CSV table of C-alpha atoms in Angstrom, one decimal:
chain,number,residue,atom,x,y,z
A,1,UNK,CA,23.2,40.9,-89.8
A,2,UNK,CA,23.4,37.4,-87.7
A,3,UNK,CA,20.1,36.5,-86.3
A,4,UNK,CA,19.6,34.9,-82.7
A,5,UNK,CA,18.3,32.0,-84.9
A,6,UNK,CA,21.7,31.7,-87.1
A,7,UNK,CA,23.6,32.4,-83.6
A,8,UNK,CA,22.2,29.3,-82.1
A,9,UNK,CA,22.3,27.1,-84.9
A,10,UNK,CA,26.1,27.7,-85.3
A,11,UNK,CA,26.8,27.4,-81.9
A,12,UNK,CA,24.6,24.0,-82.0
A,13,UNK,CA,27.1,22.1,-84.9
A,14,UNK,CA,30.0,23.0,-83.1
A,15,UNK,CA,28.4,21.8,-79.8
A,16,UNK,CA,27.1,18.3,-81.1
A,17,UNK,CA,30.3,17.6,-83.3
A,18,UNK,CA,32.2,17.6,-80.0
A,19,UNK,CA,29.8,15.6,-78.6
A,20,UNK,CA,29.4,13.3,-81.0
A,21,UNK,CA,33.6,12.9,-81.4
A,22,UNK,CA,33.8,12.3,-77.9
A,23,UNK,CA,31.4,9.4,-77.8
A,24,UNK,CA,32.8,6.2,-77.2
A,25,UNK,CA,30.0,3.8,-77.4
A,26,UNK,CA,27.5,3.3,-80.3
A,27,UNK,CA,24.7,3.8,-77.6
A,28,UNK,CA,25.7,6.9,-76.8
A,29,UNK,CA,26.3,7.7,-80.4
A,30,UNK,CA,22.2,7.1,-80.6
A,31,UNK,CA,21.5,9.2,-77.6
A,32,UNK,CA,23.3,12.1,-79.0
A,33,UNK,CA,21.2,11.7,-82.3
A,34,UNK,CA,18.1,12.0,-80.9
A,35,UNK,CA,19.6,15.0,-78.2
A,36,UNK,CA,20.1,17.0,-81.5
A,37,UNK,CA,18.3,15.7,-84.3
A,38,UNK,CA,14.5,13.9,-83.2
A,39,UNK,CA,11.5,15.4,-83.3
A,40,UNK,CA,12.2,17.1,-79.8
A,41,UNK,CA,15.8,17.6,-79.9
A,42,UNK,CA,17.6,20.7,-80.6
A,43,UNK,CA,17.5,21.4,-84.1
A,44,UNK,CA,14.2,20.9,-83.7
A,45,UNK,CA,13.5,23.6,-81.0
A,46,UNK,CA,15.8,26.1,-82.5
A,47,UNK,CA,13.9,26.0,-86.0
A,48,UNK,CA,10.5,26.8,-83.9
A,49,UNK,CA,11.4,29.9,-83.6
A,50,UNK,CA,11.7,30.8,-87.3
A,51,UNK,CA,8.1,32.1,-87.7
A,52,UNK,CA,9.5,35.7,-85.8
A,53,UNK,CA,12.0,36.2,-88.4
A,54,UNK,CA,10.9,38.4,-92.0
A,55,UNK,CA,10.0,36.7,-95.1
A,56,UNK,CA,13.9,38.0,-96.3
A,57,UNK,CA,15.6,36.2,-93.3
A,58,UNK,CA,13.5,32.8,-93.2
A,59,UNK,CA,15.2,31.0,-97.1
A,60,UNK,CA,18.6,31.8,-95.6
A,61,UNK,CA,18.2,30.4,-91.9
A,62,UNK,CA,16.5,27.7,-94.0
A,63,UNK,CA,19.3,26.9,-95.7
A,64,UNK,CA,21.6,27.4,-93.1
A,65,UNK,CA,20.0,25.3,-90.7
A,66,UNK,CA,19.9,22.1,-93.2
A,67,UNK,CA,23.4,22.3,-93.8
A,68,UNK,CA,24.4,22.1,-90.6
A,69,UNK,CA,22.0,19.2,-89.8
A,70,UNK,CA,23.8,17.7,-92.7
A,71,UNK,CA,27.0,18.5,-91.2
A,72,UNK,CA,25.8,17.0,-87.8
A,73,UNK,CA,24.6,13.7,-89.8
A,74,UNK,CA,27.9,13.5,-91.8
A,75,UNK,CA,29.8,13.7,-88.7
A,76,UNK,CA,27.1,10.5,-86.9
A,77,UNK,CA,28.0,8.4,-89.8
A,78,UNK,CA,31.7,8.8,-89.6
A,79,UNK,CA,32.0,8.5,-85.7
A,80,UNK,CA,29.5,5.3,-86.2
A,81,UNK,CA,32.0,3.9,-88.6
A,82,UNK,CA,34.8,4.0,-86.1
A,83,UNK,CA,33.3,2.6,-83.7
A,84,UNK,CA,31.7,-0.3,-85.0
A,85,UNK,CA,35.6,-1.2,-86.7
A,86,UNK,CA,36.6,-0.6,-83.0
A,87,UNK,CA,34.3,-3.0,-81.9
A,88,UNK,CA,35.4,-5.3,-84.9
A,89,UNK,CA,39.1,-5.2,-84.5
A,90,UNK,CA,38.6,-6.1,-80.4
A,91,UNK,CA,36.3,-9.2,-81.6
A,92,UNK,CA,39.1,-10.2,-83.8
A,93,UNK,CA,42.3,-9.8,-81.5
A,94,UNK,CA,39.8,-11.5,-78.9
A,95,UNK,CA,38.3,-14.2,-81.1
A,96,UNK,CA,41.2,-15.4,-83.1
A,97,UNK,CA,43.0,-18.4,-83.2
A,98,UNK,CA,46.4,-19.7,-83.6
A,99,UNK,CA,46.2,-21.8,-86.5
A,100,UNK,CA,49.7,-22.9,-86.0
A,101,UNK,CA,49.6,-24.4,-82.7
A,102,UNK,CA,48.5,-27.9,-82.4
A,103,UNK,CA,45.5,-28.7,-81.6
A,104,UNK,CA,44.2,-30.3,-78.1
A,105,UNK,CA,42.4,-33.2,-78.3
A,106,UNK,CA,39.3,-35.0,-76.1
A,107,UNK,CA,39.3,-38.7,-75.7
A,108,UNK,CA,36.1,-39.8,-77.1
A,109,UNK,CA,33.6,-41.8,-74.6
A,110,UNK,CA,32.5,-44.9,-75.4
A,111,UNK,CA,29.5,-47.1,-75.2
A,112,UNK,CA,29.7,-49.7,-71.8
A,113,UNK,CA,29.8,-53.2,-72.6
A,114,UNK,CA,25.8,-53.6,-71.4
A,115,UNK,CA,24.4,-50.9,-73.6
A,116,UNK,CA,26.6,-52.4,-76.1
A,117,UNK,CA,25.0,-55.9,-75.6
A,118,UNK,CA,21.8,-54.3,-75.9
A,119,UNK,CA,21.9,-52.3,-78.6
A,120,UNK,CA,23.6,-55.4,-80.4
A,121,UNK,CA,20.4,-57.4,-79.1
A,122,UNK,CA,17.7,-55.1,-80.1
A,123,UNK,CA,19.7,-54.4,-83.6
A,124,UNK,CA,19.0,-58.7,-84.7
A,125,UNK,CA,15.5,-58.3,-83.9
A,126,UNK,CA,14.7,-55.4,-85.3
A,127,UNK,CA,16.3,-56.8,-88.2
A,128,UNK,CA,13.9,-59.7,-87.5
A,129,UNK,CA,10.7,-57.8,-87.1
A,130,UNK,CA,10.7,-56.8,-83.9
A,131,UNK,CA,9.2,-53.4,-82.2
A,132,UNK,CA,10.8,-52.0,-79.3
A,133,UNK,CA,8.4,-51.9,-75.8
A,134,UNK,CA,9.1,-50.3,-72.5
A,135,UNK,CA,7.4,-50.2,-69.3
A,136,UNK,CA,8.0,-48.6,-66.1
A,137,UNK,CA,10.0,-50.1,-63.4
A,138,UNK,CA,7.7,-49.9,-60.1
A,139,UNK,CA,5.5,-52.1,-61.0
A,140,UNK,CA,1.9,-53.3,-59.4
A,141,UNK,CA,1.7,-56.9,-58.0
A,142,UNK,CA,-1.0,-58.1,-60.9
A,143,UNK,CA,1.4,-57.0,-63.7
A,144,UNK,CA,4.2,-58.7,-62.5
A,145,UNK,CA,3.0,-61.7,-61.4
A,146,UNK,CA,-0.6,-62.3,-61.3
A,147,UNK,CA,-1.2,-61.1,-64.9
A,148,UNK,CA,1.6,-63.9,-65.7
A,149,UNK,CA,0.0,-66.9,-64.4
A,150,UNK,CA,1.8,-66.7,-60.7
A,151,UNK,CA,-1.0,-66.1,-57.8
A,152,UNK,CA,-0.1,-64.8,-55.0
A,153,UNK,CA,0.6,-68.5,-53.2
A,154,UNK,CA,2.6,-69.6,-56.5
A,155,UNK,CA,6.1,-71.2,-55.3
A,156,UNK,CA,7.6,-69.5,-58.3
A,157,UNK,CA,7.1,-65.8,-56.5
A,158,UNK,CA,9.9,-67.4,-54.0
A,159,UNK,CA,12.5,-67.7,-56.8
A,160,UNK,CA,11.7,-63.9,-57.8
A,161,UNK,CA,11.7,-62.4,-54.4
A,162,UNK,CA,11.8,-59.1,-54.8
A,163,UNK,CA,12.0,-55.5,-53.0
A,164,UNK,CA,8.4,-54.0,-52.1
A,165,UNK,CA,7.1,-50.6,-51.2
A,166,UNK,CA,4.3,-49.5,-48.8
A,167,UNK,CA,1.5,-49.3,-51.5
A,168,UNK,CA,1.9,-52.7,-52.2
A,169,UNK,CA,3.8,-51.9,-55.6
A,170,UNK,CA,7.1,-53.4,-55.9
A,171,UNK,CA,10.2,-53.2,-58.2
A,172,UNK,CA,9.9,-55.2,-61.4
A,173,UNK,CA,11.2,-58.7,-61.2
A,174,UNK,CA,11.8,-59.2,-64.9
A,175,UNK,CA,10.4,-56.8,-68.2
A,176,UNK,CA,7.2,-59.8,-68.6
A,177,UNK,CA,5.4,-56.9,-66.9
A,178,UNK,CA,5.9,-54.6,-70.6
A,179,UNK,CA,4.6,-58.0,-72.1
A,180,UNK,CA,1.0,-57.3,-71.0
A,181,UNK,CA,0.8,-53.5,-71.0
A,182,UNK,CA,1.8,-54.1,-74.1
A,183,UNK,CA,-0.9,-56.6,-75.3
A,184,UNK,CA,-3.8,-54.8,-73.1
A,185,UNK,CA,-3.2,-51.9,-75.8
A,186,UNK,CA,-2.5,-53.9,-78.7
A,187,UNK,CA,-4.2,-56.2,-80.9
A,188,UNK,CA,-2.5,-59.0,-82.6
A,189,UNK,CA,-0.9,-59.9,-84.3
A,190,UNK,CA,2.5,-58.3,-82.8
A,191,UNK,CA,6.2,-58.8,-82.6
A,192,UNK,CA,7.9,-56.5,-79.4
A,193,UNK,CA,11.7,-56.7,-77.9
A,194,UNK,CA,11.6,-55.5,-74.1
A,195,UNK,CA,14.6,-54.5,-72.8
A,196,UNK,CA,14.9,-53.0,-69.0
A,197,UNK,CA,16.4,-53.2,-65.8
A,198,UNK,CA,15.1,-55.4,-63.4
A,199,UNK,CA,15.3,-56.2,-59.5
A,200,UNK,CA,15.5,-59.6,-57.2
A,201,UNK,CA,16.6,-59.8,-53.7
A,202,UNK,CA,20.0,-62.0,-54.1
A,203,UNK,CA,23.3,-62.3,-52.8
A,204,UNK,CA,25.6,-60.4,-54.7
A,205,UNK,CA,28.7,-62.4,-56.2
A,206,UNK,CA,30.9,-63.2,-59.4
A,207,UNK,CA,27.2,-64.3,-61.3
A,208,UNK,CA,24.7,-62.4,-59.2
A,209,UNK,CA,23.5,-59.2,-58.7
A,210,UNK,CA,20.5,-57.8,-57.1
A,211,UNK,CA,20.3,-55.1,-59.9
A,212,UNK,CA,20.8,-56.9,-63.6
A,213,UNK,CA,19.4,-56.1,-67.0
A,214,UNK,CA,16.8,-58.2,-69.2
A,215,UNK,CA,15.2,-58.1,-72.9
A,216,UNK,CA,12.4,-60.4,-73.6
A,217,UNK,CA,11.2,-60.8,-76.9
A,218,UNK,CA,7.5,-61.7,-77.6
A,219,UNK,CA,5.2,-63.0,-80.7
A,220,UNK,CA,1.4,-63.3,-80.8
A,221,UNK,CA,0.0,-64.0,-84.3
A,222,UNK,CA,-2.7,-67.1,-85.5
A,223,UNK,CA,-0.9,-70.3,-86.1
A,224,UNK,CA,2.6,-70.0,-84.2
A,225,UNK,CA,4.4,-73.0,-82.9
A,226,UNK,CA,7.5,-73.8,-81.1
A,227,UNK,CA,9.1,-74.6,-84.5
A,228,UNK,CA,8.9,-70.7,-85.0
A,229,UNK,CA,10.0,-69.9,-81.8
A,230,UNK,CA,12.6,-72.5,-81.8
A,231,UNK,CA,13.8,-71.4,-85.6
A,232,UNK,CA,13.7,-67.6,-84.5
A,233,UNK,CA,16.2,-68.2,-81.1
A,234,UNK,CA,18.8,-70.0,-83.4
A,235,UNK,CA,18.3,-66.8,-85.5
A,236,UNK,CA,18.9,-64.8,-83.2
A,237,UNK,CA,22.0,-66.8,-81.7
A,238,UNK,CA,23.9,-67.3,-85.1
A,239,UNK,CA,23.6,-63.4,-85.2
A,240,UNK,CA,24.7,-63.0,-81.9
A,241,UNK,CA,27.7,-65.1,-81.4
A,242,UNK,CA,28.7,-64.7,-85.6
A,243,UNK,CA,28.2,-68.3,-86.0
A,244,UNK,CA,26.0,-71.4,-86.6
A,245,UNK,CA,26.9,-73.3,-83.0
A,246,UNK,CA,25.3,-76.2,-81.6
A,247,UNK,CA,22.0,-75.7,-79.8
A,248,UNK,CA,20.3,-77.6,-76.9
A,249,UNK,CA,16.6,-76.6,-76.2
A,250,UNK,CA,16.0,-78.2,-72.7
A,251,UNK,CA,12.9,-79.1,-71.1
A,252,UNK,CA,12.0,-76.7,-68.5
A,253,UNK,CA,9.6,-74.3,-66.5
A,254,UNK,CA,7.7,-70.8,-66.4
A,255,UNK,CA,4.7,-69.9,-65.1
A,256,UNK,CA,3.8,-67.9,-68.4
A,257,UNK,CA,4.8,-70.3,-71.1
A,258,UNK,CA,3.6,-73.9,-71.5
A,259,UNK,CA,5.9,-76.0,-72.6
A,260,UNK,CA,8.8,-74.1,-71.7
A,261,UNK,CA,12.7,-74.8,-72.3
A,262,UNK,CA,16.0,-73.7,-71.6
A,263,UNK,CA,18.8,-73.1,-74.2
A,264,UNK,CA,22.1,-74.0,-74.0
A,265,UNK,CA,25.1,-73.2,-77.2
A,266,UNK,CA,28.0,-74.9,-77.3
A,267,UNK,CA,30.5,-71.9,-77.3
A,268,UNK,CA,34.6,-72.5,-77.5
A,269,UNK,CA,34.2,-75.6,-76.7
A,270,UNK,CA,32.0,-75.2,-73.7
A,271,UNK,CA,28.2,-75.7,-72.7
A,272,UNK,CA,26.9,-72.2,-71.6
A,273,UNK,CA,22.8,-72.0,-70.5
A,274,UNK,CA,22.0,-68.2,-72.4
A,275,UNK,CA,18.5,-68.1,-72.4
A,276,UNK,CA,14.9,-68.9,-71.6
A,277,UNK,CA,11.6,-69.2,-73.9
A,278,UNK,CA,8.9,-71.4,-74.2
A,279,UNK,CA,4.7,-70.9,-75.9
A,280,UNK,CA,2.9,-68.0,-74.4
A,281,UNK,CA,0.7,-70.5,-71.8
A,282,UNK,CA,-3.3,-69.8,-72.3
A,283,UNK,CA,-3.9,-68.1,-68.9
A,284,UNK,CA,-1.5,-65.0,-70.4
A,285,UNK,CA,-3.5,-64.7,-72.9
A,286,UNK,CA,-6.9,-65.1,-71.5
A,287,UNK,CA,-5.4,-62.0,-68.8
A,288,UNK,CA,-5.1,-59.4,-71.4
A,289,UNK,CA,-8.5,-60.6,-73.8
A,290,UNK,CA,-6.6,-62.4,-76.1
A,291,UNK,CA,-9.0,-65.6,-77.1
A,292,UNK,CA,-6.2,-69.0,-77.1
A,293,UNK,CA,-8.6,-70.8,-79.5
A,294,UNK,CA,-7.2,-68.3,-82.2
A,295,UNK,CA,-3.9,-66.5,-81.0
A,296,UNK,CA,-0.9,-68.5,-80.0
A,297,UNK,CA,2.8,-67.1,-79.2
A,298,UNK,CA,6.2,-67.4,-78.3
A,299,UNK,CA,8.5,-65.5,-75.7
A,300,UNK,CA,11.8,-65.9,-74.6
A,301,UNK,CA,13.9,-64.1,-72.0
A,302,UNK,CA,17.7,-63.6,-71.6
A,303,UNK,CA,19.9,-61.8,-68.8
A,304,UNK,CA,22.2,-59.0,-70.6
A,305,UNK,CA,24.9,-59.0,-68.3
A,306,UNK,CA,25.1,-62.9,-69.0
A,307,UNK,CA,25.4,-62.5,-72.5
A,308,UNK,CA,28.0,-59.6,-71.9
A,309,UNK,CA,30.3,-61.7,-70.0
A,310,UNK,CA,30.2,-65.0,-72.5
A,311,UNK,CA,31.5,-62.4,-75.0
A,312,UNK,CA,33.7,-60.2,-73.8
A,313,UNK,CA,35.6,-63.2,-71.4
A,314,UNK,CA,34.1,-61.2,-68.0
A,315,UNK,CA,34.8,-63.4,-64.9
A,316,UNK,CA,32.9,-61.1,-62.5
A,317,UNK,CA,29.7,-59.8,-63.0
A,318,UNK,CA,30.7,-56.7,-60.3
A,319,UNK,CA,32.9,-55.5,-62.9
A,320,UNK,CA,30.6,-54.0,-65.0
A,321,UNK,CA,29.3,-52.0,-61.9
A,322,UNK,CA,32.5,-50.3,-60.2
A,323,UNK,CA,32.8,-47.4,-63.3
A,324,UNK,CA,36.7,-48.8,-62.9
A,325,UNK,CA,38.3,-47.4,-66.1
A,326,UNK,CA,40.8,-49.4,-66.1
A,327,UNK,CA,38.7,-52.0,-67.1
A,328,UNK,CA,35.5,-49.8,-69.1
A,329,UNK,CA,38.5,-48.6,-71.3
A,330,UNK,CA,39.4,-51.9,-73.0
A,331,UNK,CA,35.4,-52.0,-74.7
């Protein structure tokens, strides 16, 4: 005789095998699972009841009852299977590609001719020794000027005019400024390239900008002279320009280095000024603790977009400003 029990069960598999055919996703897949086969589902509720059946009854609903749990499981696994190949074959008719069709390429960007320059700059004296420094471009009155042996009624602040906020703080005349946050931090002896953009109220034209870009190299050690500052610029030039060319160190003057001189190379047949540099004068040191009887140094500053325009043949410094690519392309 067919119990209530065996009844139920029976009418269970074929219930949950439709179910479970029908199911299109694998989530619902799972929520069928549990519907008929966790702890609470079902099954489980239907096989409660077996403590009112007789001791005969209760092996053979048993038995009946795992079989068709197996049957419902057999019948998970095979609709799981078809749906996850489903799922496979759409990510492959989605995801493939055509190898035969040729491919579409990007034209690579390119570095501009400054950041060129500069890295090409920084590259020699690392090469030579050289740490790289940075410092922020607001800068306060004492580190750009009176730090550097320029007071505040110095005639050399008219040559750097520059543009000044509220607070007093301006925008950095030249990288110097790096020069003694640097050396406030640092003990000698130390070797530091300072590359940056810098600021000066100018008329704009074919040389001049009131934006431009520096890097300023500076030595501190016991013993150096201008033979080793003089030794490391024509270093530093045969490097840059790929050649020993004549070289003109020129009498001139800084505020922050004493003597000082300008530097002039005799490039295709021409006389071109590229660069200043001179000793580290005494008051620089004595402004960031640095006693002059022992330390000496060297510095030496150049403008990038000078350099920039010797080699690449520019004839207007605005050119490297407009973002034309017309004329970015040919670098």
């Amino acid at each position: 005789m067919i119990t209530n029990i065996e009844s139920q069960l029976h009418i269970l598999k074929e219930t949950a095998q439709k179910s479970i055919e029908s199911a299109q996703t694998l989530q619902k897949l799972e929520e069928l699972r549990v519907a008929y086969l966790g702890k609470k589902g079902e099954l489980s509720l239907i096989l409660k009841e077996m403590g009112k059946l007789s001791a005969e009854d209760r092996p053979r609903i048993g038995a009946i009852a795992n079989d068709i749990k197996n049957q419902i499981q057999d019948t998970l696994s095979n609709q799981q299977q078809q749906l996850q190949q489903a799922e496979f074959n759409r990510q492959i008719a989605e995801e493939t590609l055509d190898v035969t069709m040729p491919g579409v390429s990007y034209p690579l960007g390119k570095s501009h001719p400054l950041q060129s320059t500069i890295d090409r700059v920084i590259d020699i004296f690392v090469g030579l020794g050289y740490s790289i420094a940075e410092g922020p471009q607001i800068e306060s009155d004492y580190y750009n000027f009176t730090a550097l042996n320029t007071p505040e009624d110095h005639p050399a602040r008219d040559m750097q005019d520059t543009f000044y906020f509220e607070d007093g703080n301006l925008l950095r005349t030249h990288t110097s400024s790096v020069q003694i946050r640097y050396m406030e931090k640092n003990e000698p002896p130390l070797r530091i390239i300072a590359p940056g953009r810098v600021y000066r109220r100018d008329t704009v034209d074919a040389t001049h900008s009131a934006v431009f870009h520096q890097i300023e190299i500076l030595a501190i050690d016991k013993g150096l002279t201008f033979t080793d500052l003089k030794g490391t610029i024509k270093e530093f030039l045969r490097q840059m320009f790929g050649d020993d060319l004549p070289t003109v160190f020129r009498a001139s003057y800084f505020p922050f280095t004493e003597p000082s001189a300008e530097v002039d190379v005799q490039w295709q047949g021409k006389w071109l000024e590229v660069l200043g540099c001179g000793m580290v004068d005494p008051n620089v040191l004595k402004a960031v603790g640095y006693d002059p009887e022992v330390y000496s140094g060297f510095a030496a500053g150049l403008g990038v977009e000078r350099f920039a325009m010797i080699l690449h043949k520019i004839d207007d410094i605005r050119r490297l400003y407009n973002s034309d690519l017309r004329f970015l392309q040919q670098f």
